[in-house]
Every structure is written in structure tokens, then in C-alpha cells.
Amino acid sequence: MKTLFVSYRVTDLDRSLRFYTALGYVELGRVEVGDRSRLVILKFPGEPAASLELVHRPADGRVDVGSGIDHLAIQVDTLTVTLKTLAEASLSLEPEPVQYPGGPHGPKTSWLTDPDGYRIELVEWPFGHPDGITAADFS
């Protein structure tokens, strides 16, 4: 078994798509499910399959994120370039300052919030670190 993707319900699909495509996601496909509801499946260009689904159900009203979801972590190649790209996309984003949670030789991170209030952690691994998190990160 493996996780297929994370699914977020969004209030304004077009605004959310602008946000996530500015992050680097590309649209893999979409499904019209009736009652004006739509699903849009996204992935990063280097991924072999979907990793994020945006669900838009206008009849359900505005999204209330609540306290059950903590955040989505996204690995980026270069944090400063990603933050610059987001700023140039004119999305009125206010990313938090770059942090070094593992010390000066650990990962660089910055936090931001999507249009519906979902928290996103952008992570740049130090040079030589393999993609993703493995058991080696905890030894």
C-alpha cells in the first residue's frame, strides 16, 4: 500500500489553482462531479503520479479548515527562488522568514498559508541530502 494523494476542499478553485501552480504544481486532470462540483488533480512535474487533489463544492459554502489538519510539507530545490516566484505571482502571500530548525547545517524552511488557510511548510534540504524523509533522518 501507499498514499495516493492529499485532498483539500477549497472555496475558490481558480484562486487555489493560481496559488498551487505558482508553487510549481501542474494539472494532471479534472473531474466534473455534478452540482457544479469539481475535482482537480495536481502533481509536480518530476512526480510520476498525482500528489494533491483540490475539491471544489460550491454548494457546501466557504471552507472552514478547523484544527484537524496541521500542514502540508513541500520539498523545494531552492527556497529563495521558490519564495521569489511566489512573490512575483502577485498572490498577496506573506511567507514567514526562513528558519533553520536543524541548525545551520540542517534544512531551511519557510511557512505560508494557502487561500483557504491550509498551512504549508516549504523545505530545502542541505546539499547532499536525499529526497524526502527516511529512517536515516532519525538515527
mmCIF file of C-alpha atoms in Angstrom:
data_model
loop_
_atom_site.group_PDB
_atom_site.id
_atom_site.type_symbol
_atom_site.label_atom_id
_atom_site.label_comp_id
_atom_site.label_asym_id
_atom_site.label_seq_id
_atom_site.Cartn_x
_atom_site.Cartn_y
_atom_site.Cartn_z
ATOM 1 C CA MET A 1 0.000 0.000 0.000
ATOM 2 C CA LYS A 2 0.973 3.629 -0.382
ATOM 3 C CA THR A 3 -0.571 7.047 -0.010
ATOM 4 C CA LEU A 4 -2.033 8.254 -3.306
ATOM 5 C CA PHE A 5 -2.521 11.964 -2.608
ATOM 6 C CA VAL A 6 -3.764 14.562 -0.141
ATOM 7 C CA SER A 7 -7.139 16.138 -0.871
ATOM 8 C CA TYR A 8 -8.097 19.676 0.185
ATOM 9 C CA ARG A 9 -11.541 21.207 -0.164
ATOM 10 C CA VAL A 10 -11.219 24.778 -1.479
ATOM 11 C CA THR A 11 -13.553 27.779 -1.528
ATOM 12 C CA ASP A 12 -12.380 29.433 -4.776
ATOM 13 C CA LEU A 13 -10.969 26.893 -7.231
ATOM 14 C CA ASP A 14 -9.421 29.435 -9.611
ATOM 15 C CA ARG A 15 -7.634 31.259 -6.795
ATOM 16 C CA SER A 16 -6.380 27.989 -5.307
ATOM 17 C CA LEU A 17 -5.156 26.806 -8.710
ATOM 18 C CA ARG A 18 -3.204 30.067 -9.158
ATOM 19 C CA PHE A 19 -1.634 29.513 -5.730
ATOM 20 C CA TYR A 20 -0.669 25.865 -6.246
ATOM 21 C CA THR A 21 0.574 26.367 -9.819
ATOM 22 C CA ALA A 22 2.755 29.235 -8.522
ATOM 23 C CA LEU A 23 4.200 26.673 -6.095
ATOM 24 C CA GLY A 24 5.068 24.526 -9.112
ATOM 25 C CA TYR A 25 2.195 22.033 -9.320
ATOM 26 C CA VAL A 26 0.784 21.184 -12.747
ATOM 27 C CA GLU A 27 -2.700 19.960 -13.514
ATOM 28 C CA LEU A 28 -2.924 16.247 -14.229
ATOM 29 C CA GLY A 29 -6.679 16.157 -14.815
ATOM 30 C CA ARG A 30 -10.090 17.236 -13.599
ATOM 31 C CA VAL A 31 -13.455 15.658 -12.973
ATOM 32 C CA GLU A 32 -16.876 17.325 -13.029
ATOM 33 C CA VAL A 33 -18.918 15.533 -10.362
ATOM 34 C CA GLY A 34 -22.246 17.341 -10.739
ATOM 35 C CA ASP A 35 -23.912 20.199 -8.865
ATOM 36 C CA ARG A 36 -21.069 22.457 -10.156
ATOM 37 C CA SER A 37 -18.605 20.442 -8.022
ATOM 38 C CA ARG A 38 -15.166 19.736 -9.480
ATOM 39 C CA LEU A 39 -12.043 17.818 -8.566
ATOM 40 C CA VAL A 40 -8.670 18.938 -9.905
ATOM 41 C CA ILE A 41 -5.736 16.553 -9.592
ATOM 42 C CA LEU A 42 -2.248 18.064 -9.392
ATOM 43 C CA LYS A 43 1.341 16.850 -9.335
ATOM 44 C CA PHE A 44 4.817 18.284 -9.518
ATOM 45 C CA PRO A 45 6.492 17.952 -12.932
ATOM 46 C CA GLY A 46 9.045 15.413 -11.640
ATOM 47 C CA GLU A 47 6.464 13.204 -9.948
ATOM 48 C CA PRO A 48 5.214 10.094 -11.736
ATOM 49 C CA ALA A 49 1.669 10.417 -10.344
ATOM 50 C CA ALA A 50 -0.798 12.708 -8.569
ATOM 51 C CA SER A 51 0.070 14.138 -5.149
ATOM 52 C CA LEU A 52 -2.658 16.732 -4.455
ATOM 53 C CA GLU A 53 -6.380 16.953 -5.174
ATOM 54 C CA LEU A 54 -8.366 20.184 -4.897
ATOM 55 C CA VAL A 55 -12.083 19.628 -4.275
ATOM 56 C CA HIS A 56 -14.471 22.474 -5.072
ATOM 57 C CA ARG A 57 -18.058 22.064 -3.850
ATOM 58 C CA PRO A 58 -19.744 25.484 -4.150
ATOM 59 C CA ALA A 59 -22.963 24.220 -2.550
ATOM 60 C CA ASP A 60 -21.059 23.462 0.675
ATOM 61 C CA GLY A 61 -20.076 27.121 1.125
ATOM 62 C CA ARG A 62 -16.836 28.551 2.437
ATOM 63 C CA VAL A 63 -14.151 26.145 3.698
ATOM 64 C CA ASP A 64 -13.520 26.007 7.439
ATOM 65 C CA VAL A 65 -10.112 24.387 7.873
ATOM 66 C CA GLY A 66 -10.563 23.725 11.585
ATOM 67 C CA SER A 67 -7.810 22.215 13.709
ATOM 68 C CA GLY A 68 -7.588 18.667 12.363
ATOM 69 C CA ILE A 69 -5.047 19.237 9.585
ATOM 70 C CA ASP A 70 -1.668 20.542 10.687
ATOM 71 C CA HIS A 71 0.192 21.246 7.437
ATOM 72 C CA LEU A 72 1.413 20.075 4.040
ATOM 73 C CA ALA A 73 5.213 19.856 3.678
ATOM 74 C CA ILE A 74 6.656 20.511 0.229
ATOM 75 C CA GLN A 75 10.287 19.905 -0.699
ATOM 76 C CA VAL A 76 11.739 22.669 -2.900
ATOM 77 C CA ASP A 77 15.037 22.806 -4.772
ATOM 78 C CA THR A 78 15.937 26.339 -3.682
ATOM 79 C CA LEU A 79 13.858 28.086 -1.032
ATOM 80 C CA THR A 80 14.848 31.636 -2.016
ATOM 81 C CA VAL A 81 13.890 31.012 -5.663
ATOM 82 C CA THR A 82 10.545 29.492 -4.634
ATOM 83 C CA LEU A 83 9.736 32.437 -2.352
ATOM 84 C CA LYS A 84 10.660 34.881 -5.140
ATOM 85 C CA THR A 85 8.450 33.005 -7.638
ATOM 86 C CA LEU A 86 5.522 33.142 -5.214
ATOM 87 C CA ALA A 87 6.042 36.868 -4.605
ATOM 88 C CA GLU A 88 6.103 37.521 -8.373
ATOM 89 C CA ALA A 89 2.823 35.614 -8.805
ATOM 90 C CA SER A 90 1.055 38.531 -7.045
ATOM 91 C CA LEU A 91 -0.853 36.266 -4.674
ATOM 92 C CA SER A 92 -0.570 38.624 -1.669
ATOM 93 C CA LEU A 93 1.411 35.991 0.194
ATOM 94 C CA GLU A 94 3.343 36.719 3.317
ATOM 95 C CA PRO A 95 5.725 33.804 3.843
ATOM 96 C CA GLU A 96 7.361 33.641 7.231
ATOM 97 C CA PRO A 97 11.112 34.304 7.487
ATOM 98 C CA VAL A 98 13.457 31.461 6.581
ATOM 99 C CA GLN A 99 14.185 29.218 9.566
ATOM 100 C CA TYR A 100 16.883 26.616 10.263
ATOM 101 C CA PRO A 101 15.088 24.090 12.523
ATOM 102 C CA GLY A 102 18.005 21.608 12.457
ATOM 103 C CA GLY A 103 20.691 24.238 12.980
ATOM 104 C CA PRO A 104 22.854 25.963 10.346
ATOM 105 C CA HIS A 105 23.682 22.699 8.551
ATOM 106 C CA GLY A 106 20.132 21.330 8.537
ATOM 107 C CA PRO A 107 17.159 22.082 6.317
ATOM 108 C CA LYS A 108 15.904 25.586 5.553
ATOM 109 C CA THR A 109 12.168 26.113 5.962
ATOM 110 C CA SER A 110 9.561 28.815 5.455
ATOM 111 C CA TRP A 111 5.860 28.705 6.266
ATOM 112 C CA LEU A 112 2.937 30.177 4.366
ATOM 113 C CA THR A 113 -0.822 29.801 4.171
ATOM 114 C CA ASP A 114 -2.907 28.993 1.092
ATOM 115 C CA PRO A 115 -6.085 30.970 0.206
ATOM 116 C CA ASP A 116 -8.272 28.755 2.426
ATOM 117 C CA GLY A 117 -5.984 28.787 5.449
ATOM 118 C CA TYR A 118 -4.113 25.497 4.957
ATOM 119 C CA ARG A 119 -0.563 25.805 6.330
ATOM 120 C CA ILE A 120 2.316 24.847 4.058
ATOM 121 C CA GLU A 121 5.912 24.212 5.074
ATOM 122 C CA LEU A 122 8.451 24.699 2.283
ATOM 123 C CA VAL A 123 11.621 22.669 2.906
ATOM 124 C CA GLU A 124 15.022 22.940 1.227
ATOM 125 C CA TRP A 125 17.322 20.079 2.190
ATOM 126 C CA PRO A 126 21.034 20.760 2.681
ATOM 127 C CA PHE A 127 23.357 19.805 -0.158
ATOM 128 C CA GLY A 128 23.758 16.033 -0.439
ATOM 129 C CA HIS A 129 20.584 15.138 1.487
ATOM 130 C CA PRO A 130 18.459 12.573 -0.386
ATOM 131 C CA ASP A 131 14.928 13.471 -1.466
ATOM 132 C CA GLY A 132 12.253 13.053 1.165
ATOM 133 C CA ILE A 133 12.494 11.884 4.747
ATOM 134 C CA THR A 134 13.812 8.418 5.533
ATOM 135 C CA ALA A 135 14.749 6.466 8.649
ATOM 136 C CA ALA A 136 18.273 7.850 8.279
ATOM 137 C CA ASP A 137 16.951 11.272 9.302
ATOM 138 C CA PHE A 138 16.112 9.889 12.733
ATOM 139 C CA SER A 139 19.307 7.996 13.501
#
